[in-house]
Coordinates of C-alpha atoms in Angstrom, one line a residue:
X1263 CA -24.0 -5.7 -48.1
X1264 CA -27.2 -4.1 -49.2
X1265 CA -30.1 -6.1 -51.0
X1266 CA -33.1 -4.2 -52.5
X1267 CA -35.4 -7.2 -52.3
X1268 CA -35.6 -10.8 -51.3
X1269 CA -38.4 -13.0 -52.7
X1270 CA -39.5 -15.8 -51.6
X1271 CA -38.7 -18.8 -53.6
X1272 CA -42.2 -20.5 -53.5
X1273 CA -44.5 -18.4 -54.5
X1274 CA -47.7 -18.0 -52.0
X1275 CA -51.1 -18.4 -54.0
X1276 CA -53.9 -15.5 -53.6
X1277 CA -54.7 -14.6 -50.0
X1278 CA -56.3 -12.8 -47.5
X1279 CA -56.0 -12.9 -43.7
X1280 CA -58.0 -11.9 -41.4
X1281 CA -56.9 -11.3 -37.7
X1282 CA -60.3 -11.7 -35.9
X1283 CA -60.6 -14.2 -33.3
X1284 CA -61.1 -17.3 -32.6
X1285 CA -62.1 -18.1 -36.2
X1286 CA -59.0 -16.1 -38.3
X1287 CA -59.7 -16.8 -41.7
X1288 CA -57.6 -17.8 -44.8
X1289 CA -58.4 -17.4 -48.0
X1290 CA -56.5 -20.0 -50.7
X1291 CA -57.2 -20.2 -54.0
X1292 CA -59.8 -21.6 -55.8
X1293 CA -62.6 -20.2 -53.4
X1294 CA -62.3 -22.3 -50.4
X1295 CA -61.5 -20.6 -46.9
X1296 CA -60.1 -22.4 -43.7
X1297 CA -60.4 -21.5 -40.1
X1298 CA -57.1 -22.3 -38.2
X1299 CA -59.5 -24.7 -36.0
X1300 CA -60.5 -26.6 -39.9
X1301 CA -56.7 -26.7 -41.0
X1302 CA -55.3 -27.7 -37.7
X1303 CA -58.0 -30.8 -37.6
X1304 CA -57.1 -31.8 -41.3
X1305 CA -53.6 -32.2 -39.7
X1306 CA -54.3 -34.3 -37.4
X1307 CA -54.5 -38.3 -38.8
X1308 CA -57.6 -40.1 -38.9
X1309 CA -56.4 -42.8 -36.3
X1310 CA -55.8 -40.1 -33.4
X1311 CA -59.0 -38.4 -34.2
X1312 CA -60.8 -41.8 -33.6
X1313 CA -59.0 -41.9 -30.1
X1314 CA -60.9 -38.5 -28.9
X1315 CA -64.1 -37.2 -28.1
X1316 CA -65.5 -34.6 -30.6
X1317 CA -65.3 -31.9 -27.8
X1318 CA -62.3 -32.9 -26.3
X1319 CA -60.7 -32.5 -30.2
X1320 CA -62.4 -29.2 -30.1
X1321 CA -61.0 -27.8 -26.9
X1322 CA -57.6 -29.2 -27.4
X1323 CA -57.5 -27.6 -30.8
X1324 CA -59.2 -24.1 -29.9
X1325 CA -56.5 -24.2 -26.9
X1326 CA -54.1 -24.7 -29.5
X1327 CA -55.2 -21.9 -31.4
X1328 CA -55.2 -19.6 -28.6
X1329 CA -51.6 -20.0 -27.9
X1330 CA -50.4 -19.2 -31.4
X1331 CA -52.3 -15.8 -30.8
X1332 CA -51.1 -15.1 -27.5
X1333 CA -47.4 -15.7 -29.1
X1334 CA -48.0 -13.2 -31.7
X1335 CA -49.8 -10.6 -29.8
X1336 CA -46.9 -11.0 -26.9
X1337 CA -44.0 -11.2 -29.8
X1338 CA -45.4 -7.6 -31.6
X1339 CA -45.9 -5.6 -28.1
X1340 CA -42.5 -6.5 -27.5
X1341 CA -41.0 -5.7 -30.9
X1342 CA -39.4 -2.4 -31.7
X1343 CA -40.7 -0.6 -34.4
X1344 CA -38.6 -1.8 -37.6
X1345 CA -39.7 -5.2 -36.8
X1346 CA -43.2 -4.1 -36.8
X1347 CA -42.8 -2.3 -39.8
X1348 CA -41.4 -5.5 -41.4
X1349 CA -44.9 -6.8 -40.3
X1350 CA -47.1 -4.5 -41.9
X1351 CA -45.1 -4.8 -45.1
X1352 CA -46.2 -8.2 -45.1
X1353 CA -49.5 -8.2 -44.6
X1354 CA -50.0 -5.5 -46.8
X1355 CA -48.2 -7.8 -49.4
X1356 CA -49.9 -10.8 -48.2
X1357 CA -53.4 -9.1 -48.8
X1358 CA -52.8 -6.7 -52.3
X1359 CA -49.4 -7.7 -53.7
X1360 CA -49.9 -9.9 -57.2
X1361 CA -48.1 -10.6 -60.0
X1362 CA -49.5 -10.9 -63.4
X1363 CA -50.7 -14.7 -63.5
X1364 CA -52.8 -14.0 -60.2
X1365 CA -50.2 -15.1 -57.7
X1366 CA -49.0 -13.5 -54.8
X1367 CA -45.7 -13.3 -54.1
X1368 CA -43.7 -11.4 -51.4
X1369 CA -41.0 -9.3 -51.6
X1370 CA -39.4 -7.3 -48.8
X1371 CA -37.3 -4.2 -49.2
X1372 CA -34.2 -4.9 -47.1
X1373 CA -32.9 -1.4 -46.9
X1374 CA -34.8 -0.6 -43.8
X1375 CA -32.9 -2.7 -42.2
X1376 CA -29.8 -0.2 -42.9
X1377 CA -28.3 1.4 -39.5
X1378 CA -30.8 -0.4 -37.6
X1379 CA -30.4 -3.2 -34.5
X1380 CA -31.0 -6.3 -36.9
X1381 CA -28.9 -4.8 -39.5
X1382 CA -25.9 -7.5 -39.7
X1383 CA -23.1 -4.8 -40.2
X1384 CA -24.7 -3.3 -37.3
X1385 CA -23.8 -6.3 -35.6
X1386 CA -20.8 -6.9 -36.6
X1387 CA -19.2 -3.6 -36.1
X1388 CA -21.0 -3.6 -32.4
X1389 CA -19.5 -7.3 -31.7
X1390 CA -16.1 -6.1 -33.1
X1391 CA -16.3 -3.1 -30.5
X1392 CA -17.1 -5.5 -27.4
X1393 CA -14.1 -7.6 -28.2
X1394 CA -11.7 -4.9 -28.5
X1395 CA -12.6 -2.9 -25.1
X1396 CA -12.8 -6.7 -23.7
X1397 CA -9.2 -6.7 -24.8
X1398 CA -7.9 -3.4 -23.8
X1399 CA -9.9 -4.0 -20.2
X1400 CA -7.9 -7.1 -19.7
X1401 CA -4.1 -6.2 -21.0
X1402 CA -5.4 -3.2 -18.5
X1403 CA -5.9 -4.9 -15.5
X1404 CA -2.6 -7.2 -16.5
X1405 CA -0.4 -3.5 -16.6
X1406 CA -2.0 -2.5 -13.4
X1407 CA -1.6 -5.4 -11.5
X1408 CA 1.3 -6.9 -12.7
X1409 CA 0.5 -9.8 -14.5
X1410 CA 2.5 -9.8 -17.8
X1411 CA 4.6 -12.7 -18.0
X1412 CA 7.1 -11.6 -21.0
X1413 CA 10.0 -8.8 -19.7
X1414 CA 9.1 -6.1 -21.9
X1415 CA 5.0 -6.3 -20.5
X1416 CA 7.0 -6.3 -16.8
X1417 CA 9.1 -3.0 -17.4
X1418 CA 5.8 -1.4 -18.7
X1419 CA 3.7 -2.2 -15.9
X1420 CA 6.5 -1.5 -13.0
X1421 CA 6.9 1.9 -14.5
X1422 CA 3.6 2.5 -14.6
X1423 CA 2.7 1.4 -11.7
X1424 CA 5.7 3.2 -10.6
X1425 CA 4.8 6.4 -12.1
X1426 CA 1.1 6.7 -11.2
X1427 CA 1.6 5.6 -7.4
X1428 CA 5.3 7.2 -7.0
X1429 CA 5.8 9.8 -9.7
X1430 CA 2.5 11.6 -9.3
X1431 CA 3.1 11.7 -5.7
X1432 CA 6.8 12.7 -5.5
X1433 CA 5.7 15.3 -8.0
X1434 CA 2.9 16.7 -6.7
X1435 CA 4.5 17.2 -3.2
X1436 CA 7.6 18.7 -4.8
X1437 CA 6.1 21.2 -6.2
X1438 CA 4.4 22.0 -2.5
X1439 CA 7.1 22.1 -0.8
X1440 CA 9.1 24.5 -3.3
X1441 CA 5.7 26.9 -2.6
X1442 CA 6.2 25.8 1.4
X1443 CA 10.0 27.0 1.5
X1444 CA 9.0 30.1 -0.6
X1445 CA 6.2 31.2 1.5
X1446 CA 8.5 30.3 4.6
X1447 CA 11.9 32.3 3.6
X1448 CA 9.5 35.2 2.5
X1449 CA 7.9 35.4 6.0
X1450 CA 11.5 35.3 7.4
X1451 CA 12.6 38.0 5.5
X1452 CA 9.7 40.3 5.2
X1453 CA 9.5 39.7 9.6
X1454 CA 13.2 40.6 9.5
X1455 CA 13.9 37.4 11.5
X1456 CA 17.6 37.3 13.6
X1457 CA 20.1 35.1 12.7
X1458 CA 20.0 33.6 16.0
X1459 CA 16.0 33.2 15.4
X1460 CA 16.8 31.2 11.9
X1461 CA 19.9 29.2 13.6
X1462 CA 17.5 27.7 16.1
X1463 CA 14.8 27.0 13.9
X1464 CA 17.1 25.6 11.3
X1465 CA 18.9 22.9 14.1
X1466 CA 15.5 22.1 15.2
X1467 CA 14.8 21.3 11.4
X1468 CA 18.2 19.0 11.4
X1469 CA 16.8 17.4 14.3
X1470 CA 13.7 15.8 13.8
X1471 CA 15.2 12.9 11.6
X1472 CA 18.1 12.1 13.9
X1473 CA 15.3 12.0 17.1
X1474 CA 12.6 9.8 15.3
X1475 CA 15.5 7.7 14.7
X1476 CA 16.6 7.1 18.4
X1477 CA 13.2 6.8 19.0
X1478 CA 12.9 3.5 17.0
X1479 CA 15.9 2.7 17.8
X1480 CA 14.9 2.4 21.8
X1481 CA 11.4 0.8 20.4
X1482 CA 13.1 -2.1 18.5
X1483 CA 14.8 -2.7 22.0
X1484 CA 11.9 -2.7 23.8
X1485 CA 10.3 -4.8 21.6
X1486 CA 12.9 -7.7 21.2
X1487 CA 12.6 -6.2 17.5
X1488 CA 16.0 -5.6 17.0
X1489 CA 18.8 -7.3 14.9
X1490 CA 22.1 -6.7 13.6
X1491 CA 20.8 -5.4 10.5
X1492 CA 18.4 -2.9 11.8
X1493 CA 21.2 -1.3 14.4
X1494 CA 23.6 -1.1 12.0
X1495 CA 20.9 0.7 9.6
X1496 CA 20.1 3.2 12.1
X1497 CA 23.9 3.9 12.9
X1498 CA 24.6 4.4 9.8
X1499 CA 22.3 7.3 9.5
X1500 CA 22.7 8.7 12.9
X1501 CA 26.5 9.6 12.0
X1502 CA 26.1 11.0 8.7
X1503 CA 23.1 13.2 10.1
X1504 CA 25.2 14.5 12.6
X1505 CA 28.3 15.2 10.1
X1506 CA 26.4 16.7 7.7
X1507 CA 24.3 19.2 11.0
X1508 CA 28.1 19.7 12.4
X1509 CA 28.7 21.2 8.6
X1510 CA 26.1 22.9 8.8
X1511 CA 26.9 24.7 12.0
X1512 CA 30.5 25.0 11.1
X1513 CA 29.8 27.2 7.9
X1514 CA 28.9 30.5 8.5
X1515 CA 25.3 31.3 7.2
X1516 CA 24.6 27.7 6.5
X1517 CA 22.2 27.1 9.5
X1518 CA 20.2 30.5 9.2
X1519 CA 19.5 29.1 5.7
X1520 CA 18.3 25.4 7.2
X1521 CA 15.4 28.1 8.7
X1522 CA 13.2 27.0 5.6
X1523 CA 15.2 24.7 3.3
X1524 CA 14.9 22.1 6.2
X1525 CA 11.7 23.0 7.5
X1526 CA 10.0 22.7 3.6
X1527 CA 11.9 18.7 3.2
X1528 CA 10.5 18.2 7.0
X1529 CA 7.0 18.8 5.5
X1530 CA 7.8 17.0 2.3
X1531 CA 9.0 14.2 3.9
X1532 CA 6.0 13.9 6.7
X1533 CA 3.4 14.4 3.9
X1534 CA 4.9 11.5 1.5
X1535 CA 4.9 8.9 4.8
X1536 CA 1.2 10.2 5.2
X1537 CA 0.8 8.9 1.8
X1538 CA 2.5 5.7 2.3
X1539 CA 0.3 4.9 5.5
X1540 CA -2.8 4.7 2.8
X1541 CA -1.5 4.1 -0.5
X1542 CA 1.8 1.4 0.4
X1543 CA 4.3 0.1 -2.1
X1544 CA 6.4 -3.1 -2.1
X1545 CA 8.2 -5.4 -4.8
X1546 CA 9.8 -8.8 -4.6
X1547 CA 13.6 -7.5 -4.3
X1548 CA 15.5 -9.0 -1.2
X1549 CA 18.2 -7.0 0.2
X1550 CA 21.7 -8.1 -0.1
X1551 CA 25.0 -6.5 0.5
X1552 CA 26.0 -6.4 -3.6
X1553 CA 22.1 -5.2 -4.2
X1554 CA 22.4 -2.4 -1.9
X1555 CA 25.4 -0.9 -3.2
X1556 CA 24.9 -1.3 -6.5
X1557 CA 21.3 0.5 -5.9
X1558 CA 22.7 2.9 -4.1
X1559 CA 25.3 3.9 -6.6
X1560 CA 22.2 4.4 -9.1
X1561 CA 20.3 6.3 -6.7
X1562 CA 23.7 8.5 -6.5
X1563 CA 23.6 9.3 -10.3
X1564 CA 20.0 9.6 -10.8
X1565 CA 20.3 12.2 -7.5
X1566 CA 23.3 13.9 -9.4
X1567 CA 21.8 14.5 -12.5
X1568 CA 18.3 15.9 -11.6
X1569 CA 20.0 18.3 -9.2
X1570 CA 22.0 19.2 -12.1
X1571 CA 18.9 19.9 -14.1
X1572 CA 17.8 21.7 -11.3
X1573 CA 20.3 23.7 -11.0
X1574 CA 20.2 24.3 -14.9
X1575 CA 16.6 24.8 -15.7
X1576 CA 14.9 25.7 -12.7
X1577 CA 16.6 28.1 -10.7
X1578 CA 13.9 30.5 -9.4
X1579 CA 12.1 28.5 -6.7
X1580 CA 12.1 27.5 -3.1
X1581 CA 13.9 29.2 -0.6
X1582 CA 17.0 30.0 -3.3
X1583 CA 14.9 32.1 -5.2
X1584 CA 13.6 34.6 -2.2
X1585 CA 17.2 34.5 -0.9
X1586 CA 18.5 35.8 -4.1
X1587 CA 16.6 37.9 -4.8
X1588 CA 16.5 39.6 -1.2
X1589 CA 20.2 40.0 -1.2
X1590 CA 22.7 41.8 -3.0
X1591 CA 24.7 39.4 -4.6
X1592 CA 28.5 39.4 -5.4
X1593 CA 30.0 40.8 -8.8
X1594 CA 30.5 37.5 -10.2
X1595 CA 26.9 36.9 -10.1
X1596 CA 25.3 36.4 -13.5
X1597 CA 22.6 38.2 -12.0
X1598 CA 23.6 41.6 -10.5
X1599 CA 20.9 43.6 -7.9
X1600 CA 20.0 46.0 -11.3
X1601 CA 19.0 42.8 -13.0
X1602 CA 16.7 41.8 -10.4
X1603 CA 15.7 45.2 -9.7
X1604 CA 13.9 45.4 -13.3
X1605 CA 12.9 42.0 -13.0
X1606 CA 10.7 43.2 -9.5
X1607 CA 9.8 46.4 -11.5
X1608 CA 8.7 44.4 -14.5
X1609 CA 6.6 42.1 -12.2
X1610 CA 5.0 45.6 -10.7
X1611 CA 3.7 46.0 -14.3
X1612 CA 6.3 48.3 -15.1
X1613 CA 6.4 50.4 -11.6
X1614 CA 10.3 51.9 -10.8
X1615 CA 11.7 51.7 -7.8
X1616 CA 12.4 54.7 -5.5
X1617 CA 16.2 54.7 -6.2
X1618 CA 16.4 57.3 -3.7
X1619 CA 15.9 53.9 -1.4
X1620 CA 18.9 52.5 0.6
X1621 CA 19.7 49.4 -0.7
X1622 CA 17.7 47.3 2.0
X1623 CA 15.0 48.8 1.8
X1624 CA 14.6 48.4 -2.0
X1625 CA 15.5 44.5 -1.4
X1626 CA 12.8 44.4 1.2
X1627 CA 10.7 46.1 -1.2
X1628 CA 11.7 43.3 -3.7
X1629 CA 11.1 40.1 -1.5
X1630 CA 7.7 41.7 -0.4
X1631 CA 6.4 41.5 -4.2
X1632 CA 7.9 38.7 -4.8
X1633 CA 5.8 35.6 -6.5
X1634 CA 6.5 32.1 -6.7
X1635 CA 7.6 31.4 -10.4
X1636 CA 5.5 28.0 -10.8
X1637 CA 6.1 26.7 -13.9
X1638 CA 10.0 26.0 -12.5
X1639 CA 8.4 24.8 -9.5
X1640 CA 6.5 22.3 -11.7
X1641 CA 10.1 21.5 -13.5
X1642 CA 11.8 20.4 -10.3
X1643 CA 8.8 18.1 -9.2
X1644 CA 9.2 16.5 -12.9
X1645 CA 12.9 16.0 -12.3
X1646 CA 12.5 14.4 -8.7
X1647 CA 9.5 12.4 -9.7
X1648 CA 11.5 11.3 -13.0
X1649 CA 14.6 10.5 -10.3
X1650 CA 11.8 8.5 -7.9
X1651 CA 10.2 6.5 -10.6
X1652 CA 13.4 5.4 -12.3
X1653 CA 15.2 4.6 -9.0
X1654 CA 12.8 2.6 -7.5
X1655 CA 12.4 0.2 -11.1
X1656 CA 16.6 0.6 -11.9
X1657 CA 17.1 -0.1 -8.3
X1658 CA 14.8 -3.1 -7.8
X1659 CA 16.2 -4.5 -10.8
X1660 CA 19.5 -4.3 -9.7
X1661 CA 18.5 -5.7 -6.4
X1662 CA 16.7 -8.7 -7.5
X1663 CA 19.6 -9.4 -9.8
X1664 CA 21.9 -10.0 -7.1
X1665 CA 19.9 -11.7 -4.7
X1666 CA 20.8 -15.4 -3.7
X1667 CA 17.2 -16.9 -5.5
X1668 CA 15.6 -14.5 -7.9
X1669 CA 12.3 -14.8 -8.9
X1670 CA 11.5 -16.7 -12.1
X1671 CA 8.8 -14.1 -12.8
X1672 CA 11.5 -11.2 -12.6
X1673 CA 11.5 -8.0 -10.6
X1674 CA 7.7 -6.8 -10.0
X1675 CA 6.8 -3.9 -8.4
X1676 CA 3.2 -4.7 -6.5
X1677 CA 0.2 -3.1 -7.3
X1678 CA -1.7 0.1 -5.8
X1679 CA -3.5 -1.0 -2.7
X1680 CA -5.1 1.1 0.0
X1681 CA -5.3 0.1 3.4
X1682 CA -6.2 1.2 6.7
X1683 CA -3.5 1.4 9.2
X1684 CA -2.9 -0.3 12.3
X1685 CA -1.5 1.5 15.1
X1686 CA 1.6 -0.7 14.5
X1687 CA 1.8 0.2 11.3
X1688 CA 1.6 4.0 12.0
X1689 CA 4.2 3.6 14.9
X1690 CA 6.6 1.8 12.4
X1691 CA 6.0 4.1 9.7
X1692 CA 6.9 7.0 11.8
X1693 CA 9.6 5.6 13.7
X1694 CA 11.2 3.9 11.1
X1695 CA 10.6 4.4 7.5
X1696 CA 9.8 8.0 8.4
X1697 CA 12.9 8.6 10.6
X1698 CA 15.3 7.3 8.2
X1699 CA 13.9 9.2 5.2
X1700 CA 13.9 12.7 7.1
X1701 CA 17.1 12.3 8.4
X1702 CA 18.2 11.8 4.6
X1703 CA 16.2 14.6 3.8
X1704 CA 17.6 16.6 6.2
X1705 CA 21.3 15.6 5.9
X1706 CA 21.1 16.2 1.5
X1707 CA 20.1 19.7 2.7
X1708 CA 22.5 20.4 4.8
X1709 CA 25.4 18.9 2.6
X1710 CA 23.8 21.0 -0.5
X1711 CA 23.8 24.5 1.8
X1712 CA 27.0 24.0 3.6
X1713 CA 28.9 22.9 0.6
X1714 CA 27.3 25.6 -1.7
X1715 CA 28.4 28.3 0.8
X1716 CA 31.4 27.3 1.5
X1717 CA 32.8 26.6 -1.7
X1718 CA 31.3 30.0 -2.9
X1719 CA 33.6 31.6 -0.8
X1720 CA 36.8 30.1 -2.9
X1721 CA 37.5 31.6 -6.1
X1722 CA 35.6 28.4 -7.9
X1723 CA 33.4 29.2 -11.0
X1724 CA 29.5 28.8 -10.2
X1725 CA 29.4 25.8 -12.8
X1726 CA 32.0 23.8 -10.8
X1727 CA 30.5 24.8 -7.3
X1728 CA 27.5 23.1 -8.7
X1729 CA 29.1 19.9 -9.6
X1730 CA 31.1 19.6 -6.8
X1731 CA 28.2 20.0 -4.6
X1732 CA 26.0 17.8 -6.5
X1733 CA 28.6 15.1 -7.0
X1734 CA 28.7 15.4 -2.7
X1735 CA 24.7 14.8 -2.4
X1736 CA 25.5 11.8 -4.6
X1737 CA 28.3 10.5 -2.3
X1738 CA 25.7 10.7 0.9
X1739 CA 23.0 9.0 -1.0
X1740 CA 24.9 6.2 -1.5
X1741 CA 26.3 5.9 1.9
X1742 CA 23.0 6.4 3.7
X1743 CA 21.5 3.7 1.1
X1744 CA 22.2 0.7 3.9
X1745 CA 19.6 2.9 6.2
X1746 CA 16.9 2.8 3.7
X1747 CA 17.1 -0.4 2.9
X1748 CA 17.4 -1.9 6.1
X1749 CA 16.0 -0.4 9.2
X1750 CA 12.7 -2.4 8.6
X1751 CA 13.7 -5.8 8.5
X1752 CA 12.9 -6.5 12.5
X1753 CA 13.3 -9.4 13.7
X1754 CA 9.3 -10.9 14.6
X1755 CA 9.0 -11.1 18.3
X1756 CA 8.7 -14.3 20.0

């Protein structure tokens, strides 16, 4: 709203003021001028006059009279400089502004008040503001920490928690390790490592999960830590790690290829316990028998499809990328070696081959110029962070449903915290939650490499090899669930 001019109802007779102290003077009509000292003694009755001293009235009223002129002097240094404009105005108008008939009368042009601090839109708009970022700052710190009371305000904030705390991480780390593995079978091949050289470092790969295991498995002993539960989760993923590293060894080529598939999930594995020692995460889901198989059959899907997409989408990367590249592949292959010898000669800005070259040499010459391809790289941390962040709010629901009391509030996932840890903490991370999750790691890769060569060798389309092998890492997911779930609920010592 935008007014020209306000003025005042009463009109104020002809004036002048003067500013001079102590005796300001005012000027009202008819002739007569007051001091502030004359009008504030006319104020005061007759009967209180008579009660004080003719100096005493004098100082109390010049006292009086000071303090009004200290209140104006403080109130116009501190005033900005539309309020002392507002001033001016009227005692400009005060001393010349007249009508016709000879009376003053005061009239203020309200548009300098437009777009500044005492402009009421101004504050409006500027109060408005404040209460909406008061508003998104607290439905923020509700998503963040969990605090929404209606279900669809708890799926937002466990997925987001979720995905900032587990999805970024799972991502970020999957797309290092595909750039590990690369850089790894690329050394390996450009060093012309043996067989036997790769078959060792591949088993010792296969073996870090299984010993961290017995490790804490001889610490919970020695603790009085122990329990059913715990022995039975370690058991559980002791055998299948040494199925899946006796397939390994059984099929020819498997282990040389564990060289740097298993040594790139070591590191990915290590590095996301790293994280967990810091950055922890928790919910309010209790294990129960029904909980853990129905999460695990999730897991098993959720695993099947983003290898599928995998498989699919983002081929070229890893240690399957320098492999293929770096050897000649069968006829059936989509990709025959003159495919990926323009490929390499494209990526050499348009540089040929020597075709005079045997044809190791020229895939020697192909692995050496070889670069990682990220944006599939990026692809396959999407998928596995996709597969993470889903499975750990699908799962936890599912395990919260089927617990004996579930929690009015519903399934929540806890907020980020940081922490630093104990040397308990470290010791159980790496002896427990560590151990089982690298032997898992360890044991998908060795099911995914043994099966894949193995059923390469049959006369089974590449599109069913895939499934069938993907369909297996959903099987072991599943039965290595009961390990995950349950080699940390120790029993507290005495």
């Amino acid at each position: 709203m935008q007014i020209s001019s306000l003025p005042l109802t009463r009109p104020i007779p002809n004036e002048s003021v003067r500013t001079d102290r102590p005796d300001t003077v005012i000027n009202i009509e008819g002739g007569s001028s007051h001091t502030i000292l004359e009008m504030l003694n006319e104020s005061i009755p007759a009967e209180q006059k008579s009660q004080l001293s003719s100096e005493n009235l004098k100082i109390a009223l010049m006292s009086v009279d000071e303090a009004l002129h200290e209140l104006i002097t403080e109130q116009m240094n501190s005033a900005d400089m539309p309020t002392r404009a507002i001033v001016k105005d009227v005692e400009s108008k005060l001393n010349g502004a007249t009508d016709g008939d000879g009376d003053s009368v005061l009239e203020i042009d309200l548009s300098m008040f437009e777009g500044s601090s005492h402009s009421l839109d101004s504050d409006s708009f500027i109060q408005r503001g404040q209460i909406i970022l008061e508003y998104l700052g607290e439905q923020l710190g509700k998503l963040v920490n969990n605090e929404f009371e209606g279900d669809l305000g708890r799926w937002a904030s466990n997925l987001t928690i979720s995905g900032l705390r587990t999805g970024l991480v799972t991502g970020t780390l999957t797309v290092i390790r595909q750039l590990v593995g690369f850089a790894l079978e690329k050394t390996l091949q450009s060093a012309a490592a043996s067989p036997l050289t790769r078959s060792v470092i591949g088993a010792v790969a296969q073996c870090i999960g299984p010993l961290l295991n017995i490790l804490g498995a001889i610490r919970d002993e020695c603790n009085g830590t122990a329990n059913a539960e715990t022995r039975m989760a370690r058991l559980i993923t002791l055998t299948v790690s040494a199925l899946a590293l006796t397939a390994a060894v059984t099929v020819p080529t498997a282990l040389p290829a564990l060289a740097s598939f298993g040594s790139q999930m070591a590191f990915y594995t290590f590095a996301q316990d790293l994280v967990s020692l810091f950055c922890p995460t928790g919910d309010n889901a209790k294990a129960t028998p029904g909980g853990t198989a129905a999460a695990g059959a999730l897991n098993g899907v959720l695993q099947f499809l983003s290898f599928t997409g995998m498989n699919y989408t983002a081929p070229h990367s890893g240690p399957g990328y320098v492999m293929a590249q770096g050897s000649k592949p069968p006829p059936s292959e989509a990709e025959s070696f003159a495919f990926q010898l323009s490929t390499w000669a494209e990526q050499q800005a348009h540089a040929r081959p020597d075709t005079n070259l045997p044809i190791e040499a020229q895939a020697e010459q192909i692995v050496d110029s070889l670069v990682p391809i990220l944006g599939h790289d990026v692809l396959r941390g999407a998928y596995n962070a996709g597969a993470d962040v889903f499975g750990q709010v699908l799962m936890g629901e599912a395990m919260h449903a089927l617990q004996e009391n579930p929690s009015e509030k519903g399934f929540r996932i806890d907020p980020m915290s940081f922490r630093i840890p104990t040397s308990g903490i470290v010791a159980n991370q790496l002896l427990s939650t560590n151990a089982i999750r690298t032997s898992v790691g360890q044991i998908i890769m060795g099911v995914v490499i043994a099966a894949s060569r193995y059923f390469s060798s049959l006369p089974i389309p590449k599109e069913m090899v895939d499934h069938m092998v993907n369909s297996l890492v959903a099987a072991v997911v599943f039965a290595v669930r009961p390990g995950t779930t349950y080699v940390n609920a120790r029993t507290q010592p005495a």
